[in-house]
GROMACS .gro file of C-alpha atoms in nm:
model
  132
    1MET     CA    1  -2.847   4.227  -0.561
    2SER     CA    2  -2.496   4.357  -0.500
    3TRP     CA    3  -2.306   4.268  -0.187
    4LEU     CA    4  -2.288   4.639  -0.098
    5ALA     CA    5  -2.668   4.659  -0.099
    6LYS     CA    6  -2.689   4.342   0.111
    7ILE     CA    7  -2.449   4.491   0.367
    8HIS     CA    8  -2.658   4.806   0.400
    9ILE     CA    9  -2.981   4.607   0.425
   10ALA     CA   10  -2.830   4.385   0.695
   11LYS     CA   11  -2.706   4.691   0.885
   12SER     CA   12  -3.052   4.844   0.892
   13GLN     CA   13  -3.230   4.515   0.973
   14LEU     CA   14  -2.994   4.448   1.263
   15GLY     CA   15  -3.051   4.803   1.387
   16LEU     CA   16  -2.682   4.892   1.405
   17ASP     CA   17  -2.595   5.255   1.468
   18ASP     CA   18  -2.321   5.412   1.258
   19GLU     CA   19  -2.053   5.378   1.525
   20SER     CA   20  -2.123   5.006   1.584
   21TYR     CA   21  -2.140   4.942   1.211
   22ARG     CA   22  -1.803   5.107   1.145
   23ALA     CA   23  -1.649   4.922   1.440
   24LEU     CA   24  -1.774   4.594   1.293
   25LEU     CA   25  -1.626   4.683   0.952
   26ALA     CA   26  -1.292   4.769   1.115
   27ARG     CA   27  -1.289   4.450   1.325
   28VAL     CA   28  -1.390   4.210   1.047
   29ALA     CA   29  -1.236   4.367   0.735
   30GLY     CA   30  -1.001   4.642   0.851
   31VAL     CA   31  -1.188   4.923   0.673
   32ARG     CA   32  -1.410   5.208   0.792
   33SER     CA   33  -1.644   5.218   0.491
   34ALA     CA   34  -1.822   4.947   0.293
   35LYS     CA   35  -1.713   5.110  -0.034
   36ASP     CA   36  -1.354   5.012   0.051
   37LEU     CA   37  -1.435   4.640   0.077
   38ASN     CA   38  -1.315   4.391  -0.178
   39PRO     CA   39  -1.541   4.091  -0.254
   40ARG     CA   40  -1.365   3.860  -0.008
   41GLN     CA   41  -1.392   4.114   0.275
   42ALA     CA   42  -1.757   4.172   0.187
   43GLY     CA   43  -1.820   3.799   0.224
   44LYS     CA   44  -1.662   3.808   0.569
   45VAL     CA   45  -1.878   4.105   0.671
   46LEU     CA   46  -2.194   3.932   0.546
   47ALA     CA   47  -2.094   3.615   0.734
   48GLU     CA   48  -2.051   3.823   1.051
   49PHE     CA   49  -2.396   3.977   1.001
   50GLN     CA   50  -2.538   3.626   0.970
   51ARG     CA   51  -2.358   3.522   1.287
   52LEU     CA   52  -2.525   3.818   1.459
   53GLY     CA   53  -2.867   3.692   1.350
   54TRP     CA   54  -2.933   3.847   1.011
   55THR     CA   55  -3.087   3.608   0.759
   56PRO     CA   56  -3.069   3.706   0.393
   57ARG     CA   57  -3.396   3.673   0.206
   58PRO     CA   58  -3.393   3.510  -0.135
   59GLY     CA   59  -3.493   3.722  -0.429
   60THR     CA   60  -3.864   3.717  -0.502
   61ARG     CA   61  -3.841   3.739  -0.880
   62GLN     CA   62  -3.719   3.454  -1.089
   63GLY     CA   63  -3.695   3.501  -1.459
   64ARG     CA   64  -3.859   3.797  -1.615
   65ALA     CA   65  -4.206   3.937  -1.574
   66LYS     CA   66  -4.493   3.846  -1.802
   67PRO     CA   67  -4.490   4.078  -2.104
   68ARG     CA   68  -4.768   4.333  -2.137
   69ALA     CA   69  -4.969   4.325  -2.455
   70ALA     CA   70  -5.219   4.554  -2.622
   71LYS     CA   71  -5.584   4.454  -2.583
   72SER     CA   72  -5.594   4.329  -2.942
   73ARG     CA   73  -5.304   4.090  -2.876
   74GLN     CA   74  -5.395   3.966  -2.527
   75ALA     CA   75  -5.570   3.653  -2.655
   76VAL     CA   76  -5.265   3.541  -2.852
   77MET     CA   77  -5.028   3.630  -2.566
   78GLY     CA   78  -5.251   3.430  -2.331
   79LYS     CA   79  -5.227   3.130  -2.561
   80VAL     CA   80  -4.847   3.169  -2.579
   81GLU     CA   81  -4.835   3.189  -2.199
   82ALA     CA   82  -5.050   2.876  -2.166
   83LEU     CA   83  -4.831   2.684  -2.411
   84LEU     CA   84  -4.517   2.789  -2.222
   85ALA     CA   85  -4.672   2.692  -1.888
   86GLU     CA   86  -4.780   2.352  -2.022
   87ALA     CA   87  -4.424   2.289  -2.142
   88LYS     CA   88  -4.284   2.426  -1.811
   89ARG     CA   89  -4.077   2.683  -1.998
   90PRO     CA   90  -4.006   3.045  -1.898
   91TRP     CA   91  -4.080   3.358  -2.098
   92ALA     CA   92  -3.709   3.367  -2.180
   93TYR     CA   93  -3.769   3.059  -2.396
   94ALA     CA   94  -4.025   3.249  -2.603
   95ASP     CA   95  -3.784   3.544  -2.623
   96SER     CA   96  -3.512   3.315  -2.758
   97MET     CA   97  -3.760   3.174  -3.012
   98ALA     CA   98  -3.845   3.529  -3.122
   99MET     CA   99  -3.475   3.602  -3.164
  100HIS     CA  100  -3.414   3.280  -3.357
  101MET     CA  101  -3.719   3.312  -3.581
  102PHE     CA  102  -3.741   3.688  -3.638
  103GLN     CA  103  -3.424   3.851  -3.498
  104VAL     CA  104  -3.640   4.035  -3.241
  105GLU     CA  105  -3.520   4.027  -2.881
  106ARG     CA  106  -3.850   4.011  -2.692
  107VAL     CA  107  -4.191   3.858  -2.756
  108GLU     CA  108  -4.375   4.183  -2.684
  109TRP     CA  109  -4.186   4.353  -2.969
  110LEU     CA  110  -4.317   4.112  -3.234
  111ASP     CA  111  -4.578   4.237  -3.478
  112ASP     CA  112  -4.912   4.056  -3.504
  113SER     CA  113  -4.814   3.815  -3.782
  114GLN     CA  114  -4.485   3.727  -3.611
  115LEU     CA  115  -4.667   3.665  -3.282
  116GLN     CA  116  -4.914   3.434  -3.462
  117ARG     CA  117  -4.626   3.238  -3.617
  118LEU     CA  118  -4.451   3.209  -3.279
  119MET     CA  119  -4.773   3.073  -3.127
  120GLN     CA  120  -4.803   2.823  -3.414
  121ALA     CA  121  -4.445   2.709  -3.356
  122LEU     CA  122  -4.526   2.648  -2.988
  123ILE     CA  123  -4.837   2.450  -3.089
  124ILE     CA  124  -4.628   2.235  -3.324
  125ASP     CA  125  -4.378   2.177  -3.042
  126ALA     CA  126  -4.662   2.078  -2.807
  127ARG     CA  127  -4.799   1.828  -3.061
  128ARG     CA  128  -4.452   1.687  -3.122
  129HIS     CA  129  -4.408   1.620  -2.750
  130GLY     CA  130  -4.760   1.487  -2.696
  131ARG     CA  131  -4.891   1.779  -2.493
  132LEU     CA  132  -5.170   1.866  -2.737
   0.00000   0.00000   0.00000
Protein backbone atom coordinates (compact mmCIF):
# COMPACT_ATOMS: atom_id res chain seq x y z
CA MET A 1 0.00 0.00 0.00
CA SER A 2 1.36 3.44 -0.84
CA TRP A 3 2.16 5.94 1.87
CA LEU A 4 -0.40 8.33 0.37
CA ALA A 5 -3.14 5.72 0.83
CA LYS A 6 -1.96 5.08 4.41
CA ILE A 7 -2.14 8.81 5.17
CA HIS A 8 -5.72 9.04 3.91
CA ILE A 9 -6.73 5.89 5.79
CA ALA A 10 -5.20 7.25 9.00
CA LYS A 11 -6.96 10.58 8.50
CA SER A 12 -10.34 8.90 8.21
CA GLN A 13 -9.73 6.43 11.06
CA LEU A 14 -8.67 9.26 13.38
CA GLY A 15 -11.76 11.21 12.36
CA LEU A 16 -9.87 14.36 11.40
CA ASP A 17 -11.82 17.07 9.63
CA ASP A 18 -10.23 18.73 6.60
CA GLU A 19 -9.09 21.82 8.49
CA SER A 20 -7.39 19.80 11.27
CA TYR A 21 -5.81 17.48 8.71
CA ARG A 22 -4.34 20.35 6.69
CA ALA A 23 -3.10 22.02 9.87
CA LEU A 24 -1.35 18.79 10.84
CA LEU A 25 0.26 18.55 7.39
CA ALA A 26 1.44 22.17 7.64
CA ARG A 27 2.79 21.69 11.18
CA VAL A 28 4.59 18.40 10.55
CA ALA A 29 5.70 18.69 6.91
CA GLY A 30 5.15 22.29 5.83
CA VAL A 31 2.67 21.43 3.06
CA ARG A 32 -1.09 21.85 2.67
CA SER A 33 -1.73 18.72 0.60
CA ALA A 34 -0.53 15.12 0.91
CA LYS A 35 0.29 15.04 -2.81
CA ASP A 36 3.09 17.55 -2.13
CA LEU A 37 4.84 15.28 0.40
CA ASN A 38 8.13 13.63 -0.34
CA PRO A 39 8.78 10.17 1.18
CA ARG A 40 10.63 11.54 4.21
CA GLN A 41 7.84 14.01 5.00
CA ALA A 42 5.26 11.26 4.54
CA GLY A 43 7.10 9.18 7.13
CA LYS A 44 6.95 12.08 9.56
CA VAL A 45 3.21 12.51 8.96
CA LEU A 46 2.59 8.80 9.49
CA ALA A 47 4.66 8.90 12.69
CA GLU A 48 2.54 11.82 13.90
CA PHE A 49 -0.65 9.88 13.15
CA GLN A 50 0.74 6.99 15.19
CA ARG A 51 1.56 9.37 18.03
CA LEU A 52 -2.07 10.50 17.91
CA GLY A 53 -3.23 6.90 18.33
CA TRP A 54 -3.52 5.47 14.83
CA THR A 55 -2.18 1.94 14.49
CA PRO A 56 -1.43 0.69 10.98
CA ARG A 57 -2.83 -2.73 10.22
CA PRO A 58 -0.60 -5.24 8.47
CA GLY A 59 -1.64 -6.39 5.04
CA THR A 60 -3.90 -9.43 5.08
CA ARG A 61 -2.59 -11.06 1.92
CA GLN A 62 0.79 -12.65 1.76
CA GLY A 63 1.92 -14.12 -1.49
CA ARG A 64 -0.58 -14.62 -4.22
CA ALA A 65 -3.99 -16.20 -4.17
CA LYS A 66 -4.59 -19.83 -4.99
CA PRO A 67 -5.03 -20.20 -8.75
CA ARG A 68 -8.47 -21.10 -10.07
CA ALA A 69 -8.70 -24.17 -12.24
CA ALA A 70 -11.32 -25.68 -14.51
CA LYS A 71 -13.31 -28.56 -13.04
CA SER A 72 -11.35 -31.06 -15.13
CA ARG A 73 -8.05 -29.83 -13.65
CA GLN A 74 -9.07 -29.32 -10.02
CA ALA A 75 -7.82 -32.75 -8.91
CA VAL A 76 -4.33 -32.12 -10.29
CA MET A 77 -4.26 -28.56 -8.92
CA GLY A 78 -5.31 -29.93 -5.53
CA LYS A 79 -2.43 -32.39 -5.63
CA VAL A 80 -0.01 -29.59 -6.59
CA GLU A 81 -1.36 -27.48 -3.72
CA ALA A 82 -0.93 -30.39 -1.28
CA LEU A 83 2.64 -31.00 -2.43
CA LEU A 84 3.46 -27.30 -2.05
CA ALA A 85 1.89 -27.19 1.42
CA GLU A 86 3.79 -30.30 2.52
CA ALA A 87 7.05 -28.68 1.38
CA LYS A 88 5.99 -25.34 2.98
CA ARG A 89 6.40 -23.56 -0.34
CA PRO A 90 4.22 -20.78 -1.79
CA TRP A 91 2.39 -20.78 -5.11
CA ALA A 92 5.15 -18.51 -6.39
CA TYR A 93 7.46 -21.54 -6.20
CA ALA A 94 5.18 -23.48 -8.55
CA ASP A 95 5.01 -20.43 -10.83
CA SER A 96 8.81 -20.30 -10.97
CA MET A 97 8.89 -24.03 -11.77
CA ALA A 98 6.40 -23.45 -14.59
CA MET A 99 8.61 -20.67 -15.94
CA HIS A 100 11.75 -22.79 -15.67
CA MET A 101 10.22 -25.94 -17.15
CA PHE A 102 7.84 -24.54 -19.79
CA GLN A 103 8.50 -20.78 -20.14
CA VAL A 104 4.95 -20.12 -18.85
CA GLU A 105 4.60 -17.49 -16.14
CA ARG A 106 1.79 -18.96 -14.03
CA VAL A 107 0.66 -22.45 -13.09
CA GLU A 108 -2.93 -21.80 -14.15
CA TRP A 109 -1.76 -21.07 -17.70
CA LEU A 110 -0.21 -24.52 -18.17
CA ASP A 111 -1.96 -27.00 -20.44
CA ASP A 112 -3.00 -30.39 -19.05
CA SER A 113 0.17 -32.27 -19.99
CA GLN A 114 2.41 -29.50 -18.63
CA LEU A 115 0.44 -29.44 -15.37
CA GLN A 116 0.84 -33.23 -15.05
CA ARG A 117 4.61 -32.93 -15.57
CA LEU A 118 4.84 -30.12 -13.00
CA MET A 119 2.99 -32.30 -10.49
CA GLN A 120 5.36 -35.19 -11.25
CA ALA A 121 8.36 -32.91 -10.67
CA LEU A 122 6.93 -31.92 -7.27
CA ILE A 123 6.42 -35.62 -6.42
CA ILE A 124 10.04 -36.37 -7.34
CA ASP A 125 11.16 -33.45 -5.16
CA ALA A 126 9.05 -34.77 -2.26
CA ARG A 127 10.58 -38.24 -2.59
CA ARG A 128 14.07 -36.78 -2.79
CA HIS A 129 13.54 -34.91 0.49
CA GLY A 130 11.80 -37.80 2.25
CA ARG A 131 8.32 -36.27 2.35
CA LEU A 132 6.69 -39.06 0.34
